[in-house]
Coordinates of C-alpha atoms and ligand atoms in Angstrom, one line a residue:
M41 CA -6.0 182.7 75.4
A42 CA -3.0 181.7 73.6
N43 CA -2.3 182.4 69.6
E44 CA -0.5 179.9 67.4
T45 CA 3.2 181.2 68.2
N46 CA 3.1 180.8 71.9
R47 CA 0.6 177.6 71.7
F48 CA 3.7 175.3 71.9
Q49 CA 4.7 177.1 75.5
A50 CA 1.0 177.4 76.5
I51 CA 1.3 173.4 76.1
I52 CA 4.3 172.9 77.9
S53 CA 2.8 174.8 81.0
H54 CA -0.5 173.2 81.0
C55 CA 1.6 170.0 81.0
K56 CA 3.1 171.0 84.0
E57 CA 0.1 172.6 85.9
Y58 CA -2.1 169.6 85.3
G59 CA 0.5 166.8 86.3
F60 CA 1.2 165.5 83.0
I61 CA 5.3 166.5 82.5
F62 CA 7.5 168.1 85.3
P63 CA 11.0 169.0 84.4
S64 CA 13.2 166.2 86.0
S65 CA 14.6 167.0 89.8
E66 CA 13.1 170.4 89.3
I67 CA 14.1 171.4 92.8
Y68 CA 17.6 171.3 91.7
D69 CA 16.6 173.7 88.7
G70 CA 15.9 170.6 86.4
L71 CA 18.5 168.6 84.0
Q72 CA 18.5 169.8 80.6
A73 CA 16.1 167.9 78.3
V74 CA 15.5 165.3 80.6
Y75 CA 11.4 164.9 82.1
D76 CA 9.3 163.2 84.4
Y77 CA 6.0 162.1 83.7
G78 CA 3.5 162.9 86.4
Q79 CA 0.2 161.3 87.9
W80 CA -2.0 161.8 84.5
G81 CA 1.3 162.0 82.0
S82 CA 2.3 158.4 83.2
E83 CA -1.4 157.3 82.5
L84 CA -1.5 158.7 79.0
K85 CA 2.0 157.1 78.1
K86 CA 1.1 153.7 79.6
N87 CA -2.3 154.1 77.3
I88 CA -0.1 155.0 74.4
K89 CA 2.1 152.0 74.7
D90 CA -0.7 149.6 75.0
Y91 CA -2.2 151.0 72.2
W92 CA 0.9 150.5 70.4
W93 CA 2.0 147.0 71.8
N94 CA -1.6 145.6 71.5
S95 CA -1.6 146.6 67.9
M96 CA 1.9 144.9 67.1
T97 CA 1.0 141.9 69.3
R98 CA -2.1 141.1 69.0
M99 CA -3.4 142.4 65.6
Y100 CA -0.5 140.6 63.9
E101 CA -0.4 137.0 64.6
N102 CA 3.0 136.7 63.3
I103 CA 4.9 139.7 65.6
V104 CA 5.9 138.9 69.1
G105 CA 7.2 141.2 71.9
I106 CA 10.4 141.1 74.1
D107 CA 11.7 143.0 76.7
A108 CA 15.7 143.2 76.6
A109 CA 18.1 144.9 79.1
I110 CA 19.2 148.6 78.7
F111 CA 23.1 147.6 79.0
M112 CA 24.4 145.4 76.1
H113 CA 27.5 143.7 75.4
P114 CA 29.9 146.8 74.5
T115 CA 30.8 145.0 71.2
T116 CA 27.2 145.0 70.1
W117 CA 27.7 148.8 69.3
K118 CA 30.7 148.2 67.2
A119 CA 28.8 145.6 65.3
S120 CA 25.8 147.9 64.6
G121 CA 28.2 150.8 63.5
H122 CA 27.3 152.9 66.5
V123 CA 30.7 153.4 67.9
D124 CA 31.9 154.6 64.5
N125 CA 29.2 156.1 62.6
F126 CA 26.6 157.2 65.1
N127 CA 27.6 160.8 65.0
D128 CA 26.3 164.0 64.1
P129 CA 28.2 167.1 62.6
M130 CA 28.5 169.9 64.9
I131 CA 29.8 173.3 65.3
D132 CA 30.9 175.6 68.0
N133 CA 30.3 179.1 68.3
K134 CA 33.5 180.5 69.5
D135 CA 32.0 183.6 71.6
S136 CA 29.5 181.8 73.7
K137 CA 31.0 178.3 73.9
K138 CA 27.8 176.7 72.5
R139 CA 27.8 173.6 70.5
Y140 CA 25.1 173.2 67.9
R141 CA 24.2 170.2 65.8
V142 CA 24.5 171.6 62.3
D143 CA 21.5 170.2 60.7
H144 CA 19.3 172.2 63.7
L145 CA 21.2 175.3 63.4
I146 CA 20.1 175.4 59.8
E147 CA 16.6 174.3 60.4
G148 CA 16.1 176.9 63.3
Y149 CA 17.5 179.5 60.5
A150 CA 15.0 178.5 58.1
E151 CA 11.9 178.5 60.7
M152 CA 12.6 182.0 61.2
L153 CA 12.5 182.7 57.4
N154 CA 9.1 181.1 57.3
A155 CA 7.9 183.0 60.3
E156 CA 8.9 185.9 58.3
G157 CA 7.1 184.6 55.3
R158 CA 10.1 183.8 53.3
K159 CA 9.2 180.2 52.6
Q160 CA 11.0 179.8 49.2
E161 CA 14.2 181.1 50.5
A162 CA 13.9 178.4 53.6
E163 CA 13.0 175.9 51.2
Q164 CA 15.9 176.3 49.1
I165 CA 18.2 176.5 52.4
L166 CA 16.9 173.2 53.4
A167 CA 17.4 171.6 50.1
G168 CA 20.8 172.6 49.9
M169 CA 21.3 171.4 53.5
D170 CA 20.1 167.9 52.6
S171 CA 22.3 167.4 49.6
L172 CA 25.3 168.5 51.2
L173 CA 24.6 166.3 54.5
A174 CA 24.0 163.2 52.0
K175 CA 27.5 164.0 51.0
D176 CA 29.2 164.7 54.3
D177 CA 30.4 167.8 52.9
F178 CA 31.4 169.9 55.9
T179 CA 33.2 172.5 54.2
G180 CA 30.0 173.1 52.0
L181 CA 27.9 173.1 55.1
K182 CA 30.1 175.8 56.8
K183 CA 29.7 177.9 53.7
L184 CA 26.2 177.4 53.9
I185 CA 26.1 178.8 57.4
E186 CA 28.4 181.6 56.7
E187 CA 26.6 182.7 53.3
N188 CA 23.6 183.2 55.3
K189 CA 25.0 184.7 58.0
I190 CA 23.5 182.5 60.6
K191 CA 23.9 183.5 64.2
C192 CA 24.3 181.7 67.6
P193 CA 21.0 182.1 69.4
I194 CA 22.8 182.8 72.7
S195 CA 25.7 185.1 71.6
G196 CA 24.2 186.7 68.2
T197 CA 27.7 186.5 66.5
S198 CA 28.3 184.1 63.3
N199 CA 32.1 183.4 65.0
W200 CA 32.1 179.5 64.0
T201 CA 34.2 177.2 64.4
D202 CA 34.9 174.3 61.7
I203 CA 32.2 171.5 61.8
R204 CA 33.1 168.1 63.4
Q205 CA 31.6 164.8 63.8
F206 CA 30.6 163.6 67.7
N207 CA 29.2 160.7 68.8
L208 CA 26.0 160.6 70.5
M209 CA 26.3 157.8 73.0
F210 CA 26.6 157.6 76.7
S211 CA 28.9 155.7 78.3
T212 CA 29.6 154.4 81.9
E213 CA 31.5 151.7 83.4
F214 CA 30.7 148.3 84.3
G215 CA 31.5 146.9 87.9
S216 CA 34.4 148.2 89.5
T217 CA 37.6 147.2 87.4
V218 CA 36.7 148.6 83.8
S219 CA 37.6 152.3 83.4
A220 CA 35.1 154.4 81.2
D221 CA 38.5 155.5 79.4
D222 CA 39.2 151.8 78.3
E223 CA 37.4 152.2 74.7
D224 CA 37.4 148.2 74.5
N225 CA 35.4 148.0 77.6
K226 CA 33.1 150.9 77.6
V227 CA 29.5 150.2 78.1
Y228 CA 27.0 152.0 76.6
L229 CA 23.4 153.0 77.7
R230 CA 21.3 151.8 74.4
P231 CA 20.9 154.5 71.7
E232 CA 18.3 152.6 70.3
T233 CA 16.2 149.5 71.6
A234 CA 16.5 148.0 67.8
Q235 CA 20.0 146.2 69.0
G236 CA 18.4 144.2 71.7
I237 CA 16.0 142.7 69.2
F238 CA 18.7 141.8 66.7
V239 CA 20.9 139.9 68.9
N240 CA 18.1 138.0 70.5
F241 CA 16.6 137.2 66.7
L242 CA 17.7 133.5 67.0
N243 CA 16.1 132.9 70.8
V244 CA 12.8 134.1 69.4
Q245 CA 12.5 132.6 66.3
K246 CA 13.7 129.1 67.9
S247 CA 12.0 129.2 70.8
G248 CA 8.8 130.7 69.7
R249 CA 9.3 128.6 66.5
M250 CA 8.4 131.7 64.1
K251 CA 8.6 131.5 60.3
I252 CA 9.5 134.2 58.1
P253 CA 8.2 136.8 57.8
F254 CA 7.9 137.4 61.2
G255 CA 8.3 140.7 63.8
I256 CA 9.8 141.3 67.0
A257 CA 8.4 144.1 69.0
Q258 CA 9.9 146.2 72.0
I259 CA 9.0 149.0 74.0
G260 CA 12.1 150.9 76.1
K261 CA 14.2 153.2 77.2
A262 CA 17.0 154.9 74.7
F263 CA 19.9 157.5 75.5
R264 CA 21.3 160.2 73.4
N265 CA 23.7 162.8 74.2
E266 CA 21.6 165.0 72.2
I267 CA 23.6 168.7 72.0
V268 CA 20.8 171.0 70.9
A269 CA 17.8 169.5 73.4
R270 CA 15.7 172.6 73.7
Q271 CA 12.2 171.3 72.2
F272 CA 10.6 170.0 75.6
I273 CA 9.7 166.3 74.9
F274 CA 10.3 166.4 71.4
R275 CA 14.3 166.0 72.0
M276 CA 15.3 164.2 74.5
R277 CA 18.5 162.4 76.4
E278 CA 16.5 160.1 77.9
F279 CA 13.6 159.0 76.2
E280 CA 11.6 155.9 75.0
Q281 CA 11.0 154.0 71.6
M282 CA 8.5 151.4 70.6
E283 CA 10.3 149.5 67.8
M284 CA 9.5 146.8 65.7
Q285 CA 11.8 144.5 63.5
F286 CA 10.1 142.6 60.8
F287 CA 12.5 139.6 59.6
I288 CA 11.8 139.1 55.7
R289 CA 13.4 137.0 52.8
P290 CA 16.2 138.8 51.2
G291 CA 14.5 140.8 47.8
T292 CA 11.1 141.4 49.4
Q293 CA 12.0 144.2 51.2
K294 CA 10.7 147.1 48.9
D295 CA 7.3 145.3 49.1
W296 CA 7.3 145.0 52.8
Y297 CA 8.9 148.7 53.0
E298 CA 5.6 149.7 51.5
Y299 CA 3.4 147.5 53.3
W300 CA 4.7 148.9 56.6
K301 CA 4.5 152.6 55.6
E302 CA 1.1 151.8 55.0
E303 CA 0.2 150.1 58.3
R304 CA 1.8 152.6 60.1
L305 CA -0.2 155.5 59.0
K306 CA -3.5 153.6 59.3
W307 CA -2.5 153.1 63.1
H308 CA -2.1 156.8 63.2
L309 CA -5.2 157.6 61.5
A310 CA -7.2 155.0 63.6
L311 CA -6.9 157.5 66.3
G312 CA -9.0 160.0 65.0
I313 CA -6.4 162.5 64.1
P314 CA -7.1 164.2 60.8
K315 CA -5.0 162.8 58.0
E316 CA -3.7 166.2 57.0
N317 CA -1.6 166.4 60.4
Y318 CA 0.6 163.7 58.9
R319 CA 3.0 163.3 55.9
F320 CA 5.7 161.2 54.6
H321 CA 9.2 162.3 54.2
D322 CA 11.9 160.6 52.3
H323 CA 15.5 160.5 53.4
I324 CA 18.1 161.5 51.1
K325 CA 20.8 160.9 53.5
L326 CA 20.4 157.3 54.7
A327 CA 21.5 156.1 58.0
H328 CA 24.4 153.6 57.6
Y329 CA 22.2 150.8 57.9
A330 CA 19.8 151.4 55.5
D331 CA 18.6 150.8 51.8
A332 CA 15.6 153.1 51.8
A333 CA 14.1 155.0 54.8
C334 CA 11.2 157.7 55.6
D335 CA 9.8 159.3 58.3
I336 CA 6.0 159.9 59.2
E337 CA 6.3 163.5 60.1
F338 CA 3.6 165.2 62.4
N339 CA 2.2 168.6 62.6
F340 CA 3.3 169.6 65.7
P341 CA 3.2 173.5 67.1
I342 CA 6.7 173.9 65.9
G343 CA 6.0 172.7 62.8
F344 CA 5.9 169.2 60.7
K345 CA 8.6 167.2 62.5
E346 CA 9.6 163.3 62.5
L347 CA 7.1 161.4 64.5
E348 CA 8.1 157.9 63.4
G349 CA 11.1 156.1 61.2
I350 CA 10.5 153.3 58.9
H351 CA 13.7 151.8 57.7
S352 CA 14.4 149.1 55.3
R353 CA 17.8 148.1 57.3
T354 CA 18.9 145.2 54.6
D355 CA 20.7 142.5 56.5
F356 CA 23.5 145.2 57.9
D357 CA 22.7 144.3 61.8
L358 CA 22.3 140.5 61.7
K359 CA 25.3 140.0 59.1
N360 CA 27.6 142.4 61.4
H361 CA 26.5 140.6 64.5
Q362 CA 27.5 137.3 62.9
E363 CA 30.4 138.4 62.0
Y364 CA 31.5 139.9 65.4
S365 CA 30.2 137.3 67.6
K366 CA 31.2 134.4 65.2
K367 CA 27.4 133.1 66.0
K368 CA 25.4 132.1 62.8
M369 CA 22.5 134.9 62.3
Q370 CA 20.8 132.4 59.7
Y371 CA 17.3 131.1 59.4
Y372 CA 16.6 128.1 57.3
D373 CA 13.5 128.7 54.8
A374 CA 11.8 125.2 54.0
E375 CA 9.6 127.0 51.9
V376 CA 10.2 126.2 48.1
D377 CA 11.3 128.6 45.8
P378 CA 8.8 128.5 42.6
A379 CA 11.9 129.6 40.5
T380 CA 14.2 126.7 41.2
G381 CA 11.9 124.3 42.7
K382 CA 14.0 123.9 46.1
P383 CA 13.5 125.3 49.5
Y384 CA 14.8 128.8 49.7
G385 CA 17.3 127.2 52.2
N386 CA 19.9 129.1 54.7
Y387 CA 20.4 133.2 54.7
I388 CA 20.4 136.2 56.9
P389 CA 16.9 137.6 56.9
Y390 CA 16.4 141.3 56.0
V391 CA 14.7 143.6 58.1
I392 CA 12.2 146.3 57.9
E393 CA 12.2 148.4 61.2
T394 CA 9.4 150.8 62.5
S395 CA 10.6 152.9 65.0
I396 CA 8.3 155.8 66.9
G397 CA 9.3 157.8 69.8
L398 CA 7.1 157.1 72.7
D399 CA 7.6 160.6 74.0
R400 CA 7.2 162.1 70.6
M401 CA 3.9 160.3 70.0
F402 CA 2.7 161.6 73.5
L403 CA 3.6 165.3 72.3
A404 CA 1.7 164.5 69.2
V405 CA -1.4 163.5 71.0
V406 CA -1.2 166.2 73.8
S407 CA -0.7 168.9 71.1
H408 CA -3.6 167.8 69.1
A409 CA -5.9 167.4 71.9
Y410 CA -5.3 171.0 73.5
T411 CA -8.0 173.2 72.8
E412 CA -8.6 176.4 74.0
E413 CA -12.6 177.5 73.6
D414 CA -14.0 180.9 74.0
L415 CA -17.1 180.3 75.9
S416 CA -18.4 184.0 76.5
T417 CA -22.1 184.9 76.3
P418 CA -23.1 188.4 76.2
E419 CA -23.6 188.2 79.6
K420 CA -20.7 186.7 81.0
K421 CA -16.8 186.2 79.8
D422 CA -15.6 182.8 79.9
D423 CA -13.3 180.3 78.4
R424 CA -11.8 176.5 78.9
V425 CA -9.0 174.6 78.2
V426 CA -9.9 171.1 77.1
L427 CA -7.8 168.0 75.8
K428 CA -9.7 166.4 73.7
F429 CA -7.8 163.2 73.7
P430 CA -9.3 160.2 72.0
P431 CA -11.0 158.1 74.8
K432 CA -9.0 154.9 74.8
L433 CA -5.7 157.3 75.2
A434 CA -7.4 159.4 77.9
P435 CA -5.6 159.2 81.8
M436 CA -9.0 159.2 82.9
K437 CA -11.9 157.7 81.4
L438 CA -15.0 158.7 84.0
A439 CA -15.3 161.2 86.6
V440 CA -17.9 160.8 89.3
L441 CA -19.1 163.6 91.0
P442 CA -22.0 163.8 93.8
L443 CA -23.6 167.3 93.6
I444 CA -23.2 167.5 97.5
K445 CA -21.4 165.8 100.1
K446 CA -24.6 164.8 102.0
D447 CA -28.1 163.3 101.5
G448 CA -26.8 160.1 100.7
L449 CA -25.3 161.1 97.3
P450 CA -21.8 160.1 98.1
E451 CA -22.7 156.6 98.8
I452 CA -24.3 156.3 95.5
A453 CA -21.7 157.7 93.7
R454 CA -19.4 155.4 95.6
Q455 CA -21.2 152.5 94.1
I456 CA -20.8 153.5 90.7
M457 CA -17.0 153.9 91.4
D458 CA -17.0 150.1 92.3
D459 CA -19.0 149.2 89.5
C460 CA -16.8 150.7 87.2
K461 CA -13.2 151.0 88.5
S462 CA -12.0 147.5 87.7
H463 CA -13.0 148.2 83.9
F464 CA -11.6 151.4 83.4
R465 CA -9.7 154.7 85.1
C466 CA -12.2 156.5 87.1
F467 CA -11.9 159.5 89.3
Y468 CA -14.1 160.4 92.4
E469 CA -14.8 164.0 93.5
E470 CA -17.0 165.8 96.1
K471 CA -14.9 169.4 96.5
D472 CA -16.4 172.4 94.9
T473 CA -18.8 173.7 92.7
I474 CA -20.0 170.9 89.7
G475 CA -18.7 173.8 87.2
K476 CA -15.2 173.8 88.6
R477 CA -15.2 170.0 88.7
Y478 CA -15.9 169.7 85.1
R479 CA -13.5 172.5 83.9
R480 CA -10.6 170.4 86.1
M481 CA -12.0 167.1 84.1
D482 CA -11.8 169.2 80.7
A483 CA -8.1 170.3 81.6
I484 CA -7.1 166.3 82.2
G485 CA -9.2 165.2 79.2
T486 CA -11.5 163.2 81.1
P487 CA -14.2 162.2 78.2
F488 CA -17.0 161.7 80.8
C489 CA -18.3 163.1 83.6
V490 CA -21.3 161.7 85.6
T491 CA -22.9 163.8 88.6
V492 CA -25.3 162.0 91.2
D493 CA -28.0 164.5 92.4
H494 CA -31.4 164.2 94.2
Q495 CA -33.3 162.7 91.1
T496 CA -30.7 160.0 91.2
K497 CA -32.7 158.7 94.2
E498 CA -35.7 159.1 93.3
D499 CA -35.2 157.1 89.3
N500 CA -31.7 155.8 89.5
T501 CA -30.6 158.3 86.6
V502 CA -27.6 160.5 86.5
T503 CA -26.4 163.6 84.5
I504 CA -23.7 162.4 82.0
R505 CA -21.9 165.4 80.5
Y506 CA -19.8 164.8 77.4
R507 CA -16.4 166.5 77.5
D508 CA -16.0 167.8 73.9
T509 CA -19.5 169.1 73.0
M510 CA -20.3 169.7 76.9
K511 CA -23.8 168.1 76.0
Q512 CA -25.6 166.9 79.0
D513 CA -28.1 163.9 79.1
R514 CA -29.9 161.9 81.7
V515 CA -29.2 158.2 81.8
P516 CA -29.7 155.1 84.0
V517 CA -27.1 154.5 86.5
T518 CA -27.2 150.8 85.4
E519 CA -26.0 152.3 81.4
I520 CA -23.0 154.3 82.7
R521 CA -20.3 151.3 82.5
K522 CA -21.5 150.5 79.2
I523 CA -21.8 154.1 77.6
V524 CA -17.7 154.5 78.6
L525 CA -16.6 150.9 77.5
D526 CA -18.2 151.4 73.9
S527 CA -16.2 154.7 73.7
L528 CA -12.9 152.8 74.2
Ligands
GAP632 N1 16.2 152.1 65.6 C1 16.3 153.3 64.4 C2 16.4 154.7 65.1 O1 16.5 154.5 66.3 P1 15.8 157.3 64.8 O2 15.2 157.7 63.8 O3 17.3 157.3 65.4 O4 15.8 155.6 64.5 C3 13.4 156.6 66.0 O5 14.8 157.3 66.1 C4 12.7 157.4 66.6 O6 12.8 157.8 68.0 C5 12.5 158.8 65.8 O7 11.5 158.7 65.0 C6 11.6 159.7 67.1 O8 10.5 159.5 67.3 C7 12.5 159.2 68.6 N2 13.6 159.6 68.8 C8 14.8 159.9 68.2 N3 15.4 160.6 69.2 C9 15.2 161.0 70.1 C10 15.2 162.1 71.3 N4 16.6 162.5 71.3 N5 14.0 162.6 72.0 C11 12.7 162.0 71.9 N6 12.6 160.6 70.7 C12 13.4 160.7 70.1

């Protein structure tokens, strides 16, 4: 059984062993901070996407979705500020030649202090770091590293370079005539999906006859050349975002910001994960586009960390796209302003953004679901690992298990499969003892197993076994579908 300190490691191993996540191109020893989702991981990921997408585009009647390309015109990234500002302060260790993001290096040190029970010191260092980062005070940050004798985890020395800024965007060549060295023609792999929404703002608004306030949602890949990327799928170089830009009248941003903070927390809590696992963290150092921002942090096995960002992005993006593209990014608001008695007229909308990492949400769901249970009795030692996913996210909803491979039981089980598989994901298995099959289903988080036995032939009932309680009931075959659908 894993204790708290190696719980994260146990989750990573479980994800690999049971087909959730594999290191990318593992046969070549993998590629750092890039991962592949396996047979059950891809199902879980898709269910999380659907949960987000359906919530955004069905529950809010004024939000529509789009699917923009990953490549965008290079000027997009000048207008958005990413070419000039999407930098992180980095520091190199001269002995190991390893490069670190300054905030991650200091956070790592604070975590170590926390683990040693030196909570107050850790908090002081983090508060100091936040205020220095907010002022871009690199001299002060280096001093903080030196004064605390923070060491490189590889070389174990404090032989640091000065702190410098590095851009996090990946770039490549487009077609055959453009050189990647040509600053004007570089194409970037998008570092956020949001810009695909901004550049399509008027296309969607006009073609969809959308009226402010309205939102545009998108799920898609994003790429960042993260320097310190060693926390499994928490920080990846290729990842997915689920972002929604909500276009509003200027001056109303404070109210909408509060509204979306609340709405997004409700979305998380609706999954049934207890509230104490979430907290808000207000940003002190604001991104180049924001006038207010906070994170929803989740209690991961590596501590409370950012899961989702909520940003009041002002009119920064649309205004800059208007300037760089020379195309109007304005909206005509026909509603009458009670203060003037006249329509609000033309303006560039303000934007509230909600942005959640799909992979981080995956990690949050898996790490909350991962449970090790000691089932020992005085007679026998026993344990199990069970993933207690909310049923609507579980990769597999129902396992149909004939007790033995003969006497007509597989045929009945197949009929149950036929009755259910077009409604939700089902799994059929007849190999091994029923106990082993239950445990395999626990390990991938299947909420219901039904066993077809000889009694089924007599009274058309099956044993249904509930994953979390392991309780077993006898239910009519005709009710199985409803029981599972009700849980979803
Ligand atoms: N459009 C705003 C934006 O991109 P962000 O805070 O940089 O804001 C939003 O990213 C979310 O994307 C984060 O809260 C996190 O969940 C996810 N994310 C960011 N970088 C990531 C990475 N390297 N690996 C995995 N997820 C990441």
